[in-house]
Tab-separated table of C-alpha atoms in Angstrom:
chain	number	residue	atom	x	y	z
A	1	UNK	CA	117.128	24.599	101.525
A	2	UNK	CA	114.657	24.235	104.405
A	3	UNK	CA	111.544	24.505	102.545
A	4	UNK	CA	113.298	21.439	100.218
A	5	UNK	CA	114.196	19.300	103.071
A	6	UNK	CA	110.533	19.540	104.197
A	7	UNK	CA	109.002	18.854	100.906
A	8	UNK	CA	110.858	15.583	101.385
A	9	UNK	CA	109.875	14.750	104.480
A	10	UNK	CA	106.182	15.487	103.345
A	11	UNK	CA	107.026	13.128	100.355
A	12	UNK	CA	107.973	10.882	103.124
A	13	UNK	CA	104.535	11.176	105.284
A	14	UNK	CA	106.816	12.743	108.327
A	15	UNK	CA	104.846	16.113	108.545
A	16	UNK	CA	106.486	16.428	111.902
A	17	UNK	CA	110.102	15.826	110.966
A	18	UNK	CA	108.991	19.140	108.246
A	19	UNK	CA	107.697	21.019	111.579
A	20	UNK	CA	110.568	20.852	113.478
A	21	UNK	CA	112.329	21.988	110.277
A	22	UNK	CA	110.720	25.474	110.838
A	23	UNK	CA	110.444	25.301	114.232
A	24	UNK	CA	114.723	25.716	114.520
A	25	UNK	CA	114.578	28.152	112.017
A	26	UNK	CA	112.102	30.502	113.918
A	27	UNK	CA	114.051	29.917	117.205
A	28	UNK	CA	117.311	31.607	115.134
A	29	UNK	CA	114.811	33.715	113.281
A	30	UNK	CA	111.927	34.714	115.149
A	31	UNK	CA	110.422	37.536	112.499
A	32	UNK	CA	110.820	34.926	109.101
A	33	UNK	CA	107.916	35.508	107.277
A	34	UNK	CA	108.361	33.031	104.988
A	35	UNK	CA	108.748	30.273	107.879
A	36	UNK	CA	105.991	31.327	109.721
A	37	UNK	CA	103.999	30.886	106.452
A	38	UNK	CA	105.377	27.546	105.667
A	39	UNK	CA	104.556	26.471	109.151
A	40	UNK	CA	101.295	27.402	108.845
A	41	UNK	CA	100.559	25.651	105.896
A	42	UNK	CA	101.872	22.868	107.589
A	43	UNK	CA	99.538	23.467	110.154
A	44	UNK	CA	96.637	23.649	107.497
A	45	UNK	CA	97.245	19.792	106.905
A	46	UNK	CA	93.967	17.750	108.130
A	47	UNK	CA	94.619	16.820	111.797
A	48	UNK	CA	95.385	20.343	112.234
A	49	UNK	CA	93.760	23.212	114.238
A	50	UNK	CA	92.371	26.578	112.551
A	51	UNK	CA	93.631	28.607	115.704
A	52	UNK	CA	97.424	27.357	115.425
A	53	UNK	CA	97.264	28.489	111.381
A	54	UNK	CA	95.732	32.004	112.534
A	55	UNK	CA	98.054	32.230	114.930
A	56	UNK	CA	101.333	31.485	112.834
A	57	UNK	CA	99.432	34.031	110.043
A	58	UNK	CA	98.583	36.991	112.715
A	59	UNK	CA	102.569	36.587	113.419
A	60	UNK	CA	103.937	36.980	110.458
A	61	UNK	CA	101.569	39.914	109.438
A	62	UNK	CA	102.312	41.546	112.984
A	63	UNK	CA	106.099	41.313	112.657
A	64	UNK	CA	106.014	42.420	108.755
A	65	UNK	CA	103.836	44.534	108.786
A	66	UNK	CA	105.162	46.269	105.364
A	67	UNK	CA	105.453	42.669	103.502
A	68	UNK	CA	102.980	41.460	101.188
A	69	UNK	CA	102.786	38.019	101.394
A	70	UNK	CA	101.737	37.297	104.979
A	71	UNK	CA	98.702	39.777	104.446
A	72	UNK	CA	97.827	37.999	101.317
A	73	UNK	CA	97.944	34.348	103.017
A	74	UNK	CA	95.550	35.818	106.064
A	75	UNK	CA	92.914	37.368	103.409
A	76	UNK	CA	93.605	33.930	101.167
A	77	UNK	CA	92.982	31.234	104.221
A	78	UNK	CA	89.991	33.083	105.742
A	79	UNK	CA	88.151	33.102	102.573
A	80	UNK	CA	89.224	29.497	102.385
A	81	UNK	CA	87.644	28.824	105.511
A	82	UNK	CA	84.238	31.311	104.903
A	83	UNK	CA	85.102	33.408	107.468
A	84	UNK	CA	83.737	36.515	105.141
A	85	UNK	CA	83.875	39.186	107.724
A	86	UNK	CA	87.479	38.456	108.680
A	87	UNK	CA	88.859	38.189	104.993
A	88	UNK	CA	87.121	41.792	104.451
A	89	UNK	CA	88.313	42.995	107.585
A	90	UNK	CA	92.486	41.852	106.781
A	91	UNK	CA	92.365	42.860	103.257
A	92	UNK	CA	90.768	46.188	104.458
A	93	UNK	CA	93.523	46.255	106.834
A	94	UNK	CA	95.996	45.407	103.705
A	95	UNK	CA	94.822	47.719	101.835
A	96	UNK	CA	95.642	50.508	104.439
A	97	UNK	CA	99.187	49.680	104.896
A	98	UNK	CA	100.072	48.824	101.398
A	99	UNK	CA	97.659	51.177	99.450
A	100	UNK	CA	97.623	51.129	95.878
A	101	UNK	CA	99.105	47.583	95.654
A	102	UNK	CA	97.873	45.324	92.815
A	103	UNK	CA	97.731	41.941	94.878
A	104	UNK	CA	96.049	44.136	97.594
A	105	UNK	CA	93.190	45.284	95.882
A	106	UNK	CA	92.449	42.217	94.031
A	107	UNK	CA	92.519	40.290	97.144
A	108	UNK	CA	90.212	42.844	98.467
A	109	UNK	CA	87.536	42.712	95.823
A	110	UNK	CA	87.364	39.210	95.984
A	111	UNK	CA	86.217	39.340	100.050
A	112	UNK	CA	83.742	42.235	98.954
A	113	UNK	CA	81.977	39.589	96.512
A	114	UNK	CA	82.557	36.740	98.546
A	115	UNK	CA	80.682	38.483	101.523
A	116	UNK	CA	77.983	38.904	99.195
A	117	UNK	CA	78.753	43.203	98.583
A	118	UNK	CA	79.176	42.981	94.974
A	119	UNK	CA	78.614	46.739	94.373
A	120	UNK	CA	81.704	47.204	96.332
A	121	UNK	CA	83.678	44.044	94.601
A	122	UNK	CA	82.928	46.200	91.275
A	123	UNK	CA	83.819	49.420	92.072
A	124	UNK	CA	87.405	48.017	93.856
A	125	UNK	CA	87.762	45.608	90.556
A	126	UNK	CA	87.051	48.343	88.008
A	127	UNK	CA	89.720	50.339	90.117
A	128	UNK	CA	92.205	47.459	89.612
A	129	UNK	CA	91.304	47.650	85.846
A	130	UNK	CA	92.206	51.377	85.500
A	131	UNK	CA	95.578	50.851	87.511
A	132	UNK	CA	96.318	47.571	85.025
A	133	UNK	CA	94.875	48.368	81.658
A	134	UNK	CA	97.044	45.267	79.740
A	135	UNK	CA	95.771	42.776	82.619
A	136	UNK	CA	92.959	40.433	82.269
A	137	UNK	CA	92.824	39.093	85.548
A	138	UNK	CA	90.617	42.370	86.476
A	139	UNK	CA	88.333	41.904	83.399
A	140	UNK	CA	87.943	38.531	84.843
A	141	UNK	CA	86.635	39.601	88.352
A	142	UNK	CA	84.298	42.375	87.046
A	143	UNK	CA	82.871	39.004	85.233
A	144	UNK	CA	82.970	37.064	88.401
A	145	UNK	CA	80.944	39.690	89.996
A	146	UNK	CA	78.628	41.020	86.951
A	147	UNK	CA	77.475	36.757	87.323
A	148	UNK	CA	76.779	37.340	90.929
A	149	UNK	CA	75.023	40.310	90.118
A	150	UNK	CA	72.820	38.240	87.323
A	151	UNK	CA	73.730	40.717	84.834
A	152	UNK	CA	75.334	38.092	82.099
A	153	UNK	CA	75.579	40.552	79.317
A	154	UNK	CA	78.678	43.031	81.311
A	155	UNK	CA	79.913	39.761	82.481
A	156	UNK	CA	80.290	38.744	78.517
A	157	UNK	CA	81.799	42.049	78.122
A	158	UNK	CA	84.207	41.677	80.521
A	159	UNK	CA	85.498	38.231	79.983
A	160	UNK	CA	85.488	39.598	75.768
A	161	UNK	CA	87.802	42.506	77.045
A	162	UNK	CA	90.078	40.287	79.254
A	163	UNK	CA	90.494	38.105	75.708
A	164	UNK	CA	91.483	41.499	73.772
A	165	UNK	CA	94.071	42.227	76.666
A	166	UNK	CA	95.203	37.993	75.918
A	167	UNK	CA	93.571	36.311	73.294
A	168	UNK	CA	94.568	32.833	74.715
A	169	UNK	CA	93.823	33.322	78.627
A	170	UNK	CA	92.436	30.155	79.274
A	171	UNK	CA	90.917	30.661	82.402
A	172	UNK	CA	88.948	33.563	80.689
A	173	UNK	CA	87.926	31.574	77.655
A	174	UNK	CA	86.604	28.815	80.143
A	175	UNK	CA	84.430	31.425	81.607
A	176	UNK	CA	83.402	32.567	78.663
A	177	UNK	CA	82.219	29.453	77.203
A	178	UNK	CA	80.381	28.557	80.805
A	179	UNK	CA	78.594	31.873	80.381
A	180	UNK	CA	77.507	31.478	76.607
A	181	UNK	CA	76.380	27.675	77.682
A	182	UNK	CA	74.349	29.303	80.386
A	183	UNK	CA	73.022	32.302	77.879
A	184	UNK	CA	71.882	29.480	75.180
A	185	UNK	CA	74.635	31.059	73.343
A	186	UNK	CA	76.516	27.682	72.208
A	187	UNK	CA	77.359	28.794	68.900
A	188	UNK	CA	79.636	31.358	70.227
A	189	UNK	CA	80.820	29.076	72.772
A	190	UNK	CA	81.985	27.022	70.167
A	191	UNK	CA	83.750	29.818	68.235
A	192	UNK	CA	85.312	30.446	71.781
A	193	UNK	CA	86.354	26.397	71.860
A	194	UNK	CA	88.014	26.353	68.643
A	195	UNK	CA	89.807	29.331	69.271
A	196	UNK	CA	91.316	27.332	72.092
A	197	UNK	CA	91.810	24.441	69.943
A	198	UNK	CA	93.919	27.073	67.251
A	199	UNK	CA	96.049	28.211	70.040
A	200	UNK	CA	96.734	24.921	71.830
A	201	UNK	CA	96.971	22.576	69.385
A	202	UNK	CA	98.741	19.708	71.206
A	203	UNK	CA	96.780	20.313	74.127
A	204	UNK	CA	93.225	18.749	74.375
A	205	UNK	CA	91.812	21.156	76.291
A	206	UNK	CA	89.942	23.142	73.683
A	207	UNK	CA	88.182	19.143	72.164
A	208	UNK	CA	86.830	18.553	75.581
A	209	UNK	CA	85.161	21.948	75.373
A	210	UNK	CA	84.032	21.439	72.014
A	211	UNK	CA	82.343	18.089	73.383
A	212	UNK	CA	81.159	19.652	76.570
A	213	UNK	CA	79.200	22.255	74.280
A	214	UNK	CA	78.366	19.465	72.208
A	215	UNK	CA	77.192	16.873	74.531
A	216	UNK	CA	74.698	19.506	76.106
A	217	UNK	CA	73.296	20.041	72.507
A	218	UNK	CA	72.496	16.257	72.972
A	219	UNK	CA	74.593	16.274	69.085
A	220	UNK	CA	76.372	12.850	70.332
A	221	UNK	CA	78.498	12.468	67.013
A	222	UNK	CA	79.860	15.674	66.687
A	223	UNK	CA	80.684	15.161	70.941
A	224	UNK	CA	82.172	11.768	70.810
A	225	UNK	CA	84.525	12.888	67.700
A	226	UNK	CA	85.660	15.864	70.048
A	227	UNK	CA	86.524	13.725	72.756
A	228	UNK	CA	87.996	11.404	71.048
A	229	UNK	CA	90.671	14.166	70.013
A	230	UNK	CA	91.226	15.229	73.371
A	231	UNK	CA	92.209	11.688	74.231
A	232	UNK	CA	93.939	11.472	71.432
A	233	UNK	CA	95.918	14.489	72.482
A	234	UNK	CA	96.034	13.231	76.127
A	235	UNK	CA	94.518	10.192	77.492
A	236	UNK	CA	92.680	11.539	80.737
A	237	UNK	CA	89.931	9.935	83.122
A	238	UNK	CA	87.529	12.923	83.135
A	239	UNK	CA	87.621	12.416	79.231
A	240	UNK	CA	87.042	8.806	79.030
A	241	UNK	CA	84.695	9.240	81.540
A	242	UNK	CA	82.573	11.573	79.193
A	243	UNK	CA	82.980	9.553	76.492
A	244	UNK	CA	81.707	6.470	77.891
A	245	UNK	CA	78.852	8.511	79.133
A	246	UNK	CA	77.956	10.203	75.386
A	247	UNK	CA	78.472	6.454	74.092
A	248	UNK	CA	75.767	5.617	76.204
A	249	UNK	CA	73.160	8.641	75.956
A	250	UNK	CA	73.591	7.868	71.830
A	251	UNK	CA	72.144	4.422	72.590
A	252	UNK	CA	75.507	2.640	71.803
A	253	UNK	CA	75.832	0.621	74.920
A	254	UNK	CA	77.821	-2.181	73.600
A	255	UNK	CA	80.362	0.153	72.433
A	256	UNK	CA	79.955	2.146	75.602
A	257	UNK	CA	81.090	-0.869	77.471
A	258	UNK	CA	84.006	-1.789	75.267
A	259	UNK	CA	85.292	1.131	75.964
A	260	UNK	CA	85.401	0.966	79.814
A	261	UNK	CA	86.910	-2.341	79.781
A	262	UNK	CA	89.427	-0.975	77.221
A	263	UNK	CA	89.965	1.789	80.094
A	264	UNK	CA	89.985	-0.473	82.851
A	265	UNK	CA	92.539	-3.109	81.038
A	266	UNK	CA	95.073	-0.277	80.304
A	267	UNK	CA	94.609	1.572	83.676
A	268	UNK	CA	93.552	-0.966	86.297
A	269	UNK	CA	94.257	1.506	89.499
A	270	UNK	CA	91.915	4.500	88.120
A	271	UNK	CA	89.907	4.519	91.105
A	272	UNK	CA	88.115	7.681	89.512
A	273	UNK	CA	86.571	5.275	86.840
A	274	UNK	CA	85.471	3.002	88.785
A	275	UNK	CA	83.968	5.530	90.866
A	276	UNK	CA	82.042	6.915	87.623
A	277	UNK	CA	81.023	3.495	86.540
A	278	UNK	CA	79.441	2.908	89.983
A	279	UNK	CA	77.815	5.756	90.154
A	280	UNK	CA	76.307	5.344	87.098
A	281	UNK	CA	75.430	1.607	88.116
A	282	UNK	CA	73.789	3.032	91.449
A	283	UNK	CA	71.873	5.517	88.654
A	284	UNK	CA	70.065	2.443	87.149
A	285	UNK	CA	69.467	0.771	90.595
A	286	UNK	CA	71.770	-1.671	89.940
A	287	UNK	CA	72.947	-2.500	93.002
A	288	UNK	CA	74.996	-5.635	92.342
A	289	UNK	CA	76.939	-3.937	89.385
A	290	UNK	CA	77.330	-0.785	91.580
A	291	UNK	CA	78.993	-2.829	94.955
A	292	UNK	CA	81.353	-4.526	92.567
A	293	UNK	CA	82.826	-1.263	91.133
A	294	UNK	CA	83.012	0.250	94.681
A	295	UNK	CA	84.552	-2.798	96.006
């Protein structure tokens, strides 16, 4: 009920009204992890201080020392804030008093490969793999690291396996097709993509793939038609930004520009296009046309 009450006061813009929410709380409940927590991450707002979130964190993990989620929120905030060496240190520390533990592990080979030991971030992910066989999300860090490691072909593997674990893991088939983009491998990127499109086929996700793959192939037919079934599926910004931009690259600059002032007629207050039609103004050196978008 607490952690409601403060969401509305956040809703509100009274971050303080939320604080003193938790701050009664913890005076009747000194050890509540999950207040601490929340306090911190109210804490964590801009305006606030990196010791006071610490702080709240450290307390929570000292006075439950046998709960997971406190030790997860240290290891997840330090690598948030690139403190490397601390992250490794906590989930090190996690990984002592919780051995064996899922969450644990994968928290800890992510601070291995984000302090730059990807040996170790493979070894502790391949671990993870053998304790969760029908997981992808392991399959998907081996990949994370094989990339780090610049070996691209057991990074294709790996994202391949996590797809035979779940066929329709998006955030694996994402990778996948930003590898085989990166590999020159855009046919199978667009295999990948219209898989996507087969097993979300009222989402647009998989057409703006197809015309990401596209557009990079410079094929500016085949990219606009993609896009313009994603928006078809879901009008979006980052779409019609991409398919004013392919309008454009084909040469088709009056149509390029009906098109934004469609957008800009039907969504006056999408700041984000105005943002990408200035900055493609400021791309030409056209100043004039560039101020008037900011402005």
């Amino acid at each position: 009920a607490i952690e409601s009450l403060a969401a509305l006061d956040l809703r509100d813009k009274k971050p303080e009204a939320a604080k003193q929410r938790f701050d009664k709380l913890l005076e009747r409940e000194p050890k509540n992890a999950r207040a601490l927590l929340a306090l911190a991450q109210l804490r964590a707002l801009p305006g606030g201080h990196k010791d006071e979130v610490l702080a709240l964190v450290n307390k929570a993990v000292n006075l439950n020392p046998a709960e997971l989620a406190p030790r997860l929120a240290l290891i997840k905030y330090q690598l948030e804030t690139k403190d490397y060496k601390a992250a490794l240190a906590a989930a090190q520390a996690a990984d002592a008093a919780l051995p064996n533990t899922p969450q644990v592990l994968e928290a800890l080979a992510r601070s291995h490969l984000a302090g730059g030991d990807v040996n170790q971030a493979i070894s502790t992910f391949g671990k993870l793999a053998s304790m969760q066989p029908k997981s992808p999300l392991p399959q998907v860090g081996l990949a994370d690291s094989y990339v780090v490691a610049k070996n691209n072909d057991a990074a294709e593997q790996s994202l391949k396996r996590a797809l035979v674990i779940s066929p329709s893991y998006l955030p694996a088939q994402q990778k996948l097709i930003a590898l085989q983009m990166a590999m020159g491998k855009a046919d199978a990127a667009l295999v990948t993509a219209r898989q996507v499109q087969t097993q979300r086929a009222d989402a647009p996700v998989g057409f703006v793939y197809q015309g990401d793959i596209e557009a990079s192939r410079k094929n500016w037919k085949a990219a606009e038609a993609a896009y313009r079934s994603a928006q078809q599926k879901s009008p979006a910004t980052d779409v019609a930004s991409k398919l004013h931009t392919v309008l454009r690259a084909a040469g088709r600059r009056a149509d390029a520009d009906a098109l934004a002032a469609a957008w800009l007629k039907q969504h006056p207050q999408d700041t984000l296009f105005l943002f990408h039609l200035g900055n493609l103004a400021l791309s030409e050196n056209d100043l004039a046309g560039a101020e008037a978008r900011f402005q």
